[in-house]
Protein backbone atom coordinates (compact mmCIF):
# COMPACT_ATOMS: atom_id res chain seq x y z
CA UNK A 1 0.00 0.00 0.00
CA UNK A 2 1.39 3.38 -1.05
CA UNK A 3 -0.17 6.76 -0.28
CA UNK A 4 1.32 9.69 -2.19
CA UNK A 5 0.87 13.40 -2.79
CA UNK A 6 1.70 14.88 -6.18
CA UNK A 7 2.41 18.62 -6.33
CA UNK A 8 -0.33 19.04 -3.74
CA UNK A 9 -1.20 22.72 -3.41
CA UNK A 10 -3.82 24.73 -1.54
CA UNK A 11 -4.41 28.45 -1.91
CA UNK A 12 -6.69 30.60 0.21
CA UNK A 13 -7.02 33.78 -1.81
CA UNK A 14 -3.52 35.18 -2.24
CA UNK A 15 -2.07 32.95 0.47
CA UNK A 16 -0.49 29.63 -0.46
CA UNK A 17 -1.01 27.37 2.57
CA UNK A 18 0.45 24.20 0.99
CA UNK A 19 2.91 24.61 -1.86
CA UNK A 20 3.54 21.74 -4.34
CA UNK A 21 4.07 19.03 -1.74
CA UNK A 22 5.36 15.66 -2.96
CA UNK A 23 5.45 12.87 -0.38
CA UNK A 24 5.22 9.07 -0.41
CA UNK A 25 4.02 7.00 2.56
CA UNK A 26 4.23 3.27 3.09
CA UNK A 27 3.82 1.17 6.23
CA UNK A 28 5.12 2.86 9.41
CA UNK A 29 4.86 6.02 11.52
CA UNK A 30 5.50 9.42 9.96
CA UNK A 31 5.83 12.60 12.01
CA UNK A 32 4.84 15.99 10.64
CA UNK A 33 6.70 18.88 12.26
CA UNK A 34 6.42 22.60 11.67
CA UNK A 35 5.65 25.87 13.44
CA UNK A 36 2.11 27.23 13.77
CA UNK A 37 0.85 28.33 10.39
CA UNK A 38 3.16 26.00 8.46
CA UNK A 39 0.21 24.31 6.71
CA UNK A 40 0.16 21.01 8.61
CA UNK A 41 -3.59 20.90 9.23
CA UNK A 42 -4.40 22.00 5.66
CA UNK A 43 -2.15 19.27 4.29
CA UNK A 44 -3.81 16.63 6.48
CA UNK A 45 -7.32 17.77 5.49
CA UNK A 46 -6.46 17.31 1.82
CA UNK A 47 -4.95 13.90 2.51
CA UNK A 48 -8.17 12.70 4.14
CA UNK A 49 -10.27 14.16 1.29
CA UNK A 50 -12.28 16.71 3.29
CA UNK A 51 -10.60 19.72 1.66
CA UNK A 52 -10.15 19.86 -2.12
CA UNK A 53 -6.70 20.90 -3.37
CA UNK A 54 -6.23 23.94 -5.56
CA UNK A 55 -3.98 21.76 -7.72
CA UNK A 56 -2.21 18.44 -7.53
CA UNK A 57 -3.66 15.27 -6.06
CA UNK A 58 -3.43 12.49 -3.48
CA UNK A 59 -3.27 8.90 -4.70
CA UNK A 60 -3.54 5.48 -3.10
CA UNK A 61 -1.63 2.86 -5.09
CA UNK A 62 -1.74 5.19 -8.07
CA UNK A 63 -5.49 5.90 -7.96
CA UNK A 64 -6.67 9.42 -6.99
CA UNK A 65 -8.51 9.31 -3.67
CA UNK A 66 -11.22 11.53 -5.18
CA UNK A 67 -12.06 8.61 -7.46
CA UNK A 68 -11.94 6.00 -4.70
CA UNK A 69 -14.57 7.84 -2.61
CA UNK A 70 -16.14 5.52 -0.02
CA UNK A 71 -13.54 2.81 -0.66
CA UNK A 72 -10.87 5.22 0.60
CA UNK A 73 -12.89 6.34 3.62
CA UNK A 74 -13.48 2.69 4.58
CA UNK A 75 -9.75 2.23 5.25
CA UNK A 76 -9.16 5.69 6.70
CA UNK A 77 -9.09 6.84 10.31
CA UNK A 78 -8.86 10.57 11.04
CA UNK A 79 -8.56 12.54 14.25
CA UNK A 80 -8.92 16.30 13.66
CA UNK A 81 -7.30 18.95 15.80
CA UNK A 82 -10.72 20.10 17.00
CA UNK A 83 -12.95 17.19 18.00
CA UNK A 84 -16.68 17.70 17.67
CA UNK A 85 -18.86 15.78 20.12
CA UNK A 86 -22.25 15.79 21.84
CA UNK A 87 -21.89 16.77 25.49
CA UNK A 88 -24.97 14.79 26.57
CA UNK A 89 -23.77 11.56 24.93
CA UNK A 90 -21.95 9.01 27.03
CA UNK A 91 -18.60 7.81 25.68
CA UNK A 92 -20.15 4.50 24.60
CA UNK A 93 -23.15 6.12 22.97
CA UNK A 94 -20.94 8.57 21.07
CA UNK A 95 -18.65 5.83 19.75
CA UNK A 96 -21.65 3.69 18.84
CA UNK A 97 -23.15 6.66 16.95
CA UNK A 98 -19.92 7.09 14.98
CA UNK A 99 -19.76 3.35 14.33
CA UNK A 100 -23.18 3.58 12.66
CA UNK A 101 -22.00 6.52 10.54
CA UNK A 102 -18.96 4.49 9.49
CA UNK A 103 -21.14 1.55 8.50
CA UNK A 104 -19.79 -0.83 11.14
CA UNK A 105 -22.30 -3.65 11.80
CA UNK A 106 -23.90 -3.36 15.24
CA UNK A 107 -22.94 -6.95 16.08
CA UNK A 108 -19.28 -5.93 15.76
CA UNK A 109 -19.48 -2.44 17.21
CA UNK A 110 -20.09 -3.22 20.91
CA UNK A 111 -17.04 -5.42 21.34
CA UNK A 112 -14.89 -3.04 19.32
CA UNK A 113 -15.97 -0.05 21.44
CA UNK A 114 -15.22 -1.88 24.70
CA UNK A 115 -11.79 -2.85 23.39
CA UNK A 116 -10.97 0.72 22.29
CA UNK A 117 -12.16 2.28 25.55
CA UNK A 118 -9.88 -0.11 27.40
CA UNK A 119 -7.01 0.68 24.99
CA UNK A 120 -7.22 4.43 25.66
CA UNK A 121 -7.77 4.01 29.40
CA UNK A 122 -11.45 5.02 29.54
CA UNK A 123 -13.12 1.66 30.19
CA UNK A 124 -14.30 2.76 33.64
CA UNK A 125 -16.05 5.90 32.34
CA UNK A 126 -17.77 4.48 29.29
CA UNK A 127 -21.20 5.41 30.65
CA UNK A 128 -20.15 8.89 31.74
CA UNK A 129 -21.31 11.92 29.70
CA UNK A 130 -18.71 13.55 27.50
CA UNK A 131 -19.64 16.96 28.94
CA UNK A 132 -18.01 15.83 32.18
CA UNK A 133 -14.78 14.76 30.48
CA UNK A 134 -11.52 16.69 30.75
CA UNK A 135 -9.77 17.92 27.63
CA UNK A 136 -7.30 15.04 27.79
CA UNK A 137 -10.13 12.50 28.04
CA UNK A 138 -11.79 14.02 24.97
CA UNK A 139 -8.51 13.63 23.07
CA UNK A 140 -8.52 9.95 24.02
CA UNK A 141 -12.09 9.60 22.74
CA UNK A 142 -10.88 11.20 19.51
CA UNK A 143 -8.16 8.58 19.23
CA UNK A 144 -10.68 5.80 19.87
CA UNK A 145 -13.11 7.02 17.19
CA UNK A 146 -10.29 7.19 14.64
CA UNK A 147 -9.62 3.48 15.25
CA UNK A 148 -13.23 2.27 15.09
CA UNK A 149 -13.04 0.92 11.56
CA UNK A 150 -9.59 -0.65 12.02
CA UNK A 151 -8.10 1.72 9.43
CA UNK A 152 -5.13 0.94 7.24
CA UNK A 153 -4.33 4.66 7.02
CA UNK A 154 -4.42 6.65 10.26
CA UNK A 155 -4.08 10.45 10.17
CA UNK A 156 -3.86 12.25 13.53
CA UNK A 157 -3.68 16.03 13.98
CA UNK A 158 -2.16 17.01 17.35
CA UNK A 159 -3.29 13.75 19.02
CA UNK A 160 -1.36 14.22 22.25
CA UNK A 161 -2.44 17.81 22.99
CA UNK A 162 -3.82 17.89 26.54
CA UNK A 163 -2.58 14.42 27.48
CA UNK A 164 -0.48 14.02 30.61
CA UNK A 165 2.94 12.28 30.37
CA UNK A 166 1.51 8.87 31.33
CA UNK A 167 -1.23 9.16 28.67
CA UNK A 168 1.30 10.24 26.05
CA UNK A 169 3.45 7.18 26.75
CA UNK A 170 0.37 4.96 26.47
CA UNK A 171 -0.53 6.62 23.17
CA UNK A 172 2.98 6.27 21.73
CA UNK A 173 2.97 2.57 22.58
CA UNK A 174 -0.42 2.14 20.88
CA UNK A 175 0.83 3.83 17.71
CA UNK A 176 4.01 1.74 17.64
CA UNK A 177 1.94 -1.44 17.75
CA UNK A 178 -0.54 -0.19 15.13
CA UNK A 179 2.18 0.80 12.66
CA UNK A 180 3.18 -2.81 11.99
CA UNK A 181 0.64 -3.12 9.17
CA UNK A 182 -0.62 0.37 8.41
CA UNK A 183 0.36 3.94 7.53
CA UNK A 184 0.30 6.31 10.52
CA UNK A 185 0.77 10.06 9.99
CA UNK A 186 0.73 12.37 12.98
CA UNK A 187 1.25 16.06 13.48
CA UNK A 188 2.31 17.32 16.89
CA UNK A 189 4.04 20.25 18.54
CA UNK A 190 5.51 17.84 21.12
CA UNK A 191 8.77 16.95 19.40
CA UNK A 192 9.62 14.14 21.82
CA UNK A 193 6.51 12.21 20.76
CA UNK A 194 7.74 12.05 17.17
CA UNK A 195 11.35 11.39 18.18
CA UNK A 196 10.22 8.33 20.15
CA UNK A 197 8.20 6.55 17.46
CA UNK A 198 8.43 8.11 13.98
CA UNK A 199 10.46 6.26 11.37
CA UNK A 200 10.47 9.30 9.11
CA UNK A 201 9.89 12.99 9.79
CA UNK A 202 8.49 15.67 7.50
CA UNK A 203 9.60 19.25 8.12
CA UNK A 204 7.03 21.73 6.80
CA UNK A 205 7.73 25.47 6.63
CA UNK A 206 5.44 28.05 5.00
CA UNK A 207 3.62 25.27 3.17
CA UNK A 208 6.78 23.75 1.70
CA UNK A 209 8.54 20.51 2.60
CA UNK A 210 12.08 21.46 3.63
CA UNK A 211 13.02 18.01 4.90
CA UNK A 212 11.73 14.43 4.67
CA UNK A 213 14.03 11.81 6.09
CA UNK A 214 14.60 9.29 8.85
CA UNK A 215 15.06 10.64 12.36
CA UNK A 216 18.62 9.33 12.35
CA UNK A 217 19.54 11.21 9.15
CA UNK A 218 17.93 14.42 10.39
CA UNK A 219 19.92 14.19 13.62
CA UNK A 220 23.07 13.53 11.61
CA UNK A 221 22.40 16.70 9.58
CA UNK A 222 22.96 18.89 12.67
CA UNK A 223 25.91 17.02 14.14
CA UNK A 224 28.69 19.47 14.99
CA UNK A 225 26.15 22.30 15.35
CA UNK A 226 24.77 21.70 18.87
CA UNK A 227 26.71 23.06 21.84
CA UNK A 228 26.47 23.13 25.64
CA UNK A 229 27.91 25.98 27.67
CA UNK A 230 27.75 27.24 31.25
CA UNK A 231 27.17 30.99 31.23
CA UNK A 232 26.07 33.83 33.48
CA UNK A 233 22.90 35.89 33.12
CA UNK A 234 24.62 38.80 31.38
CA UNK A 235 26.36 36.54 28.86
CA UNK A 236 23.07 34.74 28.17
CA UNK A 237 21.39 38.05 27.26
CA UNK A 238 24.08 38.67 24.65
CA UNK A 239 23.94 35.11 23.30
CA UNK A 240 20.16 35.20 22.84
CA UNK A 241 20.60 38.06 20.37
CA UNK A 242 23.20 36.17 18.32
CA UNK A 243 22.35 32.48 18.53
CA UNK A 244 19.47 30.02 18.57
CA UNK A 245 18.99 28.80 22.13
CA UNK A 246 17.12 25.50 22.44
CA UNK A 247 17.27 25.02 26.21
CA UNK A 248 18.25 26.83 29.41
CA UNK A 249 18.74 24.99 32.70
CA UNK A 250 19.22 26.89 35.95
CA UNK A 251 22.04 25.47 38.09
CA UNK A 252 23.54 26.63 41.39
CA UNK A 253 26.77 27.67 39.64
CA UNK A 254 25.18 29.30 36.59
CA UNK A 255 23.09 28.49 33.55
CA UNK A 256 23.53 25.41 31.38
CA UNK A 257 22.61 26.63 27.89
CA UNK A 258 22.03 24.52 24.79
CA UNK A 259 22.89 26.40 21.60
CA UNK A 260 22.37 25.51 17.94
CA UNK A 261 25.07 27.21 15.88
CA UNK A 262 27.26 26.55 12.85
CA UNK A 263 30.24 27.95 14.77
CA UNK A 264 31.46 27.70 18.36
CA UNK A 265 29.38 30.27 20.27
CA UNK A 266 31.78 30.90 23.16
CA UNK A 267 35.13 29.62 24.41
CA UNK A 268 33.63 27.33 27.06
CA UNK A 269 31.11 25.70 24.67
CA UNK A 270 31.48 21.98 23.95
CA UNK A 271 29.76 19.90 21.28
CA UNK A 272 26.93 17.63 22.39
CA UNK A 273 24.70 15.01 20.74
CA UNK A 274 21.75 16.57 18.85
CA UNK A 275 18.08 15.89 19.51
CA UNK A 276 15.10 16.27 17.20
CA UNK A 277 14.26 19.49 19.04
CA UNK A 278 17.64 20.81 17.94
CA UNK A 279 16.74 19.91 14.35
CA UNK A 280 13.47 21.82 14.80
CA UNK A 281 15.10 25.04 16.01
CA UNK A 282 17.88 24.74 13.42
CA UNK A 283 15.31 24.82 10.61
CA UNK A 284 12.56 26.94 12.15
CA UNK A 285 14.45 29.46 14.25
CA UNK A 286 14.36 30.55 17.86
CA UNK A 287 12.04 29.02 20.40
CA UNK A 288 10.10 31.28 22.75
CA UNK A 289 12.25 31.01 25.89
CA UNK A 290 11.48 33.29 28.82
CA UNK A 291 14.19 35.32 30.45
CA UNK A 292 15.83 33.47 33.32
Short mmCIF file of N, CA and C in Angstrom, two decimals, residues 77-162:
data_model
loop_
_atom_site.label_atom_id
_atom_site.label_comp_id
_atom_site.label_asym_id
_atom_site.label_seq_id
_atom_site.Cartn_x
_atom_site.Cartn_y
_atom_site.Cartn_z
N UNK A 77 -8.73 6.35 8.99
CA UNK A 77 -9.09 6.84 10.31
C UNK A 77 -8.50 8.24 10.47
N UNK A 78 -9.32 9.18 10.95
CA UNK A 78 -8.86 10.57 11.04
C UNK A 78 -9.26 11.17 12.37
N UNK A 79 -8.30 11.79 13.02
CA UNK A 79 -8.56 12.54 14.25
C UNK A 79 -8.21 14.00 14.00
N UNK A 80 -9.20 14.89 13.92
CA UNK A 80 -8.92 16.30 13.66
C UNK A 80 -8.37 17.00 14.89
N UNK A 81 -7.84 18.17 14.68
CA UNK A 81 -7.30 18.95 15.80
C UNK A 81 -8.41 19.37 16.76
N UNK A 82 -9.55 19.75 16.20
CA UNK A 82 -10.72 20.10 17.00
C UNK A 82 -11.75 18.98 16.90
N UNK A 83 -12.05 18.35 18.00
CA UNK A 83 -12.95 17.19 18.00
C UNK A 83 -14.36 17.63 18.33
N UNK A 84 -15.28 17.39 17.42
CA UNK A 84 -16.68 17.70 17.67
C UNK A 84 -17.36 16.54 18.39
N UNK A 85 -18.18 16.85 19.38
CA UNK A 85 -18.86 15.78 20.12
C UNK A 85 -20.12 16.34 20.76
N UNK A 86 -21.01 15.43 21.18
CA UNK A 86 -22.25 15.79 21.84
C UNK A 86 -22.06 15.64 23.35
N UNK A 87 -22.18 16.76 24.06
CA UNK A 87 -21.89 16.77 25.49
C UNK A 87 -22.80 15.85 26.29
N UNK A 88 -24.02 15.62 25.82
CA UNK A 88 -24.97 14.79 26.57
C UNK A 88 -24.85 13.30 26.24
N UNK A 89 -24.00 12.96 25.26
CA UNK A 89 -23.77 11.56 24.93
C UNK A 89 -22.76 10.96 25.90
N UNK A 90 -22.99 9.72 26.29
CA UNK A 90 -21.95 9.01 27.03
C UNK A 90 -20.86 8.61 26.03
N UNK A 91 -19.70 8.23 26.55
CA UNK A 91 -18.60 7.81 25.68
C UNK A 91 -19.03 6.65 24.79
N UNK A 92 -19.72 5.66 25.38
CA UNK A 92 -20.15 4.50 24.60
C UNK A 92 -21.18 4.87 23.55
N UNK A 93 -22.12 5.72 23.93
CA UNK A 93 -23.15 6.12 22.97
C UNK A 93 -22.54 6.90 21.80
N UNK A 94 -21.59 7.77 22.11
CA UNK A 94 -20.94 8.57 21.07
C UNK A 94 -20.18 7.68 20.10
N UNK A 95 -19.41 6.73 20.63
CA UNK A 95 -18.65 5.83 19.75
C UNK A 95 -19.58 4.93 18.95
N UNK A 96 -20.68 4.51 19.55
CA UNK A 96 -21.65 3.69 18.84
C UNK A 96 -22.30 4.49 17.69
N UNK A 97 -22.59 5.76 17.97
CA UNK A 97 -23.15 6.66 16.95
C UNK A 97 -22.19 6.79 15.77
N UNK A 98 -20.91 6.97 16.05
CA UNK A 98 -19.92 7.09 14.98
C UNK A 98 -19.72 5.76 14.25
N UNK A 99 -19.87 4.66 14.97
CA UNK A 99 -19.76 3.35 14.33
C UNK A 99 -20.87 3.18 13.29
N UNK A 100 -22.06 3.65 13.62
CA UNK A 100 -23.18 3.58 12.66
C UNK A 100 -22.85 4.42 11.43
N UNK A 101 -22.34 5.63 11.65
CA UNK A 101 -22.00 6.52 10.54
C UNK A 101 -20.91 5.90 9.65
N UNK A 102 -20.03 5.12 10.25
CA UNK A 102 -18.96 4.49 9.49
C UNK A 102 -19.38 3.16 8.88
N UNK A 103 -20.63 2.77 9.10
CA UNK A 103 -21.14 1.55 8.50
C UNK A 103 -20.65 0.28 9.15
N UNK A 104 -20.26 0.36 10.42
CA UNK A 104 -19.79 -0.83 11.14
C UNK A 104 -21.00 -1.59 11.66
N UNK A 105 -21.15 -2.87 11.34
CA UNK A 105 -22.30 -3.65 11.80
C UNK A 105 -22.44 -3.61 13.32
N UNK A 106 -23.67 -3.49 13.80
CA UNK A 106 -23.90 -3.36 15.24
C UNK A 106 -23.39 -4.57 16.01
N UNK A 107 -23.41 -5.75 15.40
CA UNK A 107 -22.94 -6.95 16.08
C UNK A 107 -21.44 -6.89 16.36
N UNK A 108 -20.72 -6.07 15.56
CA UNK A 108 -19.28 -5.93 15.76
C UNK A 108 -18.91 -4.72 16.60
N UNK A 109 -19.82 -3.73 16.61
CA UNK A 109 -19.48 -2.44 17.21
C UNK A 109 -19.27 -2.51 18.72
N UNK A 110 -20.15 -3.21 19.44
CA UNK A 110 -20.09 -3.22 20.91
C UNK A 110 -18.75 -3.73 21.43
N UNK A 111 -18.31 -4.87 20.91
CA UNK A 111 -17.04 -5.42 21.34
C UNK A 111 -15.87 -4.53 20.97
N UNK A 112 -15.95 -3.93 19.77
CA UNK A 112 -14.89 -3.04 19.32
C UNK A 112 -14.79 -1.80 20.22
N UNK A 113 -15.94 -1.25 20.59
CA UNK A 113 -15.97 -0.05 21.44
C UNK A 113 -15.39 -0.36 22.82
N UNK A 114 -15.77 -1.50 23.39
CA UNK A 114 -15.22 -1.88 24.70
C UNK A 114 -13.71 -2.03 24.63
N UNK A 115 -13.23 -2.64 23.55
CA UNK A 115 -11.79 -2.85 23.39
C UNK A 115 -11.05 -1.51 23.27
N UNK A 116 -11.62 -0.58 22.49
CA UNK A 116 -10.97 0.72 22.29
C UNK A 116 -10.98 1.57 23.56
N UNK A 117 -12.11 1.54 24.29
CA UNK A 117 -12.16 2.28 25.55
C UNK A 117 -11.12 1.76 26.53
N UNK A 118 -10.92 0.48 26.55
CA UNK A 118 -9.88 -0.11 27.40
C UNK A 118 -8.50 0.30 26.91
N UNK A 119 -8.30 0.33 25.59
CA UNK A 119 -7.01 0.68 24.99
C UNK A 119 -6.59 2.10 25.37
N UNK A 120 -7.56 3.02 25.37
CA UNK A 120 -7.22 4.43 25.66
C UNK A 120 -7.42 4.78 27.13
N UNK A 121 -7.69 3.78 27.96
CA UNK A 121 -7.77 4.01 29.40
C UNK A 121 -9.06 4.66 29.87
N UNK A 122 -10.17 4.41 29.15
CA UNK A 122 -11.45 5.02 29.54
C UNK A 122 -12.54 3.97 29.78
N UNK A 123 -12.14 2.73 30.01
CA UNK A 123 -13.12 1.66 30.19
C UNK A 123 -14.03 1.90 31.39
N UNK A 124 -13.51 2.56 32.42
CA UNK A 124 -14.30 2.76 33.64
C UNK A 124 -15.24 3.96 33.56
N UNK A 125 -15.17 4.74 32.48
CA UNK A 125 -16.05 5.90 32.34
C UNK A 125 -16.86 5.85 31.05
N UNK A 126 -17.04 4.65 30.54
CA UNK A 126 -17.77 4.48 29.29
C UNK A 126 -19.20 4.97 29.34
N UNK A 127 -19.80 4.97 30.52
CA UNK A 127 -21.20 5.41 30.65
C UNK A 127 -21.30 6.82 31.25
N UNK A 128 -20.17 7.50 31.26
CA UNK A 128 -20.15 8.89 31.74
C UNK A 128 -20.34 9.84 30.56
N UNK A 129 -21.05 10.97 30.78
CA UNK A 129 -21.31 11.92 29.70
C UNK A 129 -20.03 12.66 29.31
N UNK A 130 -19.90 12.89 28.01
CA UNK A 130 -18.71 13.55 27.50
C UNK A 130 -18.57 14.98 28.03
N UNK A 131 -19.69 15.61 28.39
CA UNK A 131 -19.64 16.96 28.94
C UNK A 131 -18.89 17.02 30.25
N UNK A 132 -18.73 15.89 30.92
CA UNK A 132 -18.01 15.83 32.18
C UNK A 132 -16.55 15.43 32.00
N UNK A 133 -16.15 15.20 30.75
CA UNK A 133 -14.78 14.76 30.48
C UNK A 133 -13.82 15.94 30.48
N UNK A 134 -12.58 15.69 30.87
CA UNK A 134 -11.52 16.69 30.75
C UNK A 134 -11.07 16.77 29.29
N UNK A 135 -10.27 17.78 28.99
CA UNK A 135 -9.77 17.92 27.63
C UNK A 135 -8.94 16.73 27.20
N UNK A 136 -8.12 16.21 28.11
CA UNK A 136 -7.30 15.04 27.79
C UNK A 136 -8.14 13.80 27.52
N UNK A 137 -9.24 13.65 28.25
CA UNK A 137 -10.13 12.50 28.04
C UNK A 137 -10.82 12.60 26.67
N UNK A 138 -11.19 13.82 26.29
CA UNK A 138 -11.79 14.02 24.97
C UNK A 138 -10.81 13.66 23.87
N UNK A 139 -9.52 14.02 24.06
CA UNK A 139 -8.51 13.63 23.07
C UNK A 139 -8.45 12.12 22.94
N UNK A 140 -8.57 11.42 24.06
CA UNK A 140 -8.52 9.95 24.02
C UNK A 140 -9.75 9.37 23.31
N UNK A 141 -10.91 10.02 23.48
CA UNK A 141 -12.09 9.60 22.74
C UNK A 141 -11.86 9.82 21.25
N UNK A 142 -11.20 10.93 20.91
CA UNK A 142 -10.88 11.20 19.51
C UNK A 142 -9.99 10.13 18.91
N UNK A 143 -9.03 9.67 19.70
CA UNK A 143 -8.16 8.58 19.23
C UNK A 143 -8.96 7.31 19.02
N UNK A 144 -9.86 7.01 19.97
CA UNK A 144 -10.68 5.80 19.87
C UNK A 144 -11.57 5.82 18.64
N UNK A 145 -12.22 6.96 18.35
CA UNK A 145 -13.11 7.02 17.19
C UNK A 145 -12.34 6.86 15.88
N UNK A 146 -11.09 7.33 15.85
CA UNK A 146 -10.29 7.19 14.64
C UNK A 146 -9.94 5.73 14.35
N UNK A 147 -10.00 4.89 15.40
CA UNK A 147 -9.62 3.48 15.25
C UNK A 147 -10.82 2.55 15.09
N UNK A 148 -12.02 3.10 15.10
CA UNK A 148 -13.23 2.27 15.09
C UNK A 148 -13.29 1.29 13.93
N UNK A 149 -12.91 1.76 12.75
CA UNK A 149 -13.04 0.92 11.56
C UNK A 149 -11.76 0.16 11.22
N UNK A 150 -10.86 0.05 12.21
CA UNK A 150 -9.59 -0.65 12.02
C UNK A 150 -8.90 -0.17 10.74
N UNK A 151 -8.59 1.13 10.68
CA UNK A 151 -8.10 1.72 9.43
C UNK A 151 -6.70 1.26 9.04
N UNK A 152 -6.46 1.24 7.76
CA UNK A 152 -5.13 0.94 7.24
C UNK A 152 -4.30 2.21 7.07
N UNK A 153 -5.00 3.36 7.07
CA UNK A 153 -4.33 4.66 7.02
C UNK A 153 -4.89 5.48 8.18
N UNK A 154 -4.01 5.92 9.05
CA UNK A 154 -4.42 6.65 10.26
C UNK A 154 -3.76 8.02 10.25
N UNK A 155 -4.58 9.08 10.24
CA UNK A 155 -4.08 10.45 10.17
C UNK A 155 -4.53 11.18 11.43
N UNK A 156 -3.57 11.68 12.21
CA UNK A 156 -3.86 12.25 13.53
C UNK A 156 -3.27 13.65 13.63
N UNK A 157 -4.12 14.64 13.89
CA UNK A 157 -3.68 16.03 13.98
C UNK A 157 -3.61 16.44 15.45
N UNK A 158 -2.40 16.65 15.95
CA UNK A 158 -2.16 17.01 17.35
C UNK A 158 -2.84 16.02 18.32
N UNK A 159 -2.57 14.74 18.19
CA UNK A 159 -3.29 13.75 19.02
C UNK A 159 -2.95 13.79 20.49
N UNK A 160 -1.75 14.27 20.85
CA UNK A 160 -1.36 14.22 22.25
C UNK A 160 -1.58 15.55 22.98
N UNK A 161 -2.18 16.53 22.33
CA UNK A 161 -2.44 17.81 22.99
C UNK A 161 -3.38 17.58 24.18
N UNK A 162 -2.98 18.04 25.36
CA UNK A 162 -3.82 17.89 26.54
C UNK A 162 -3.64 16.58 27.29
#
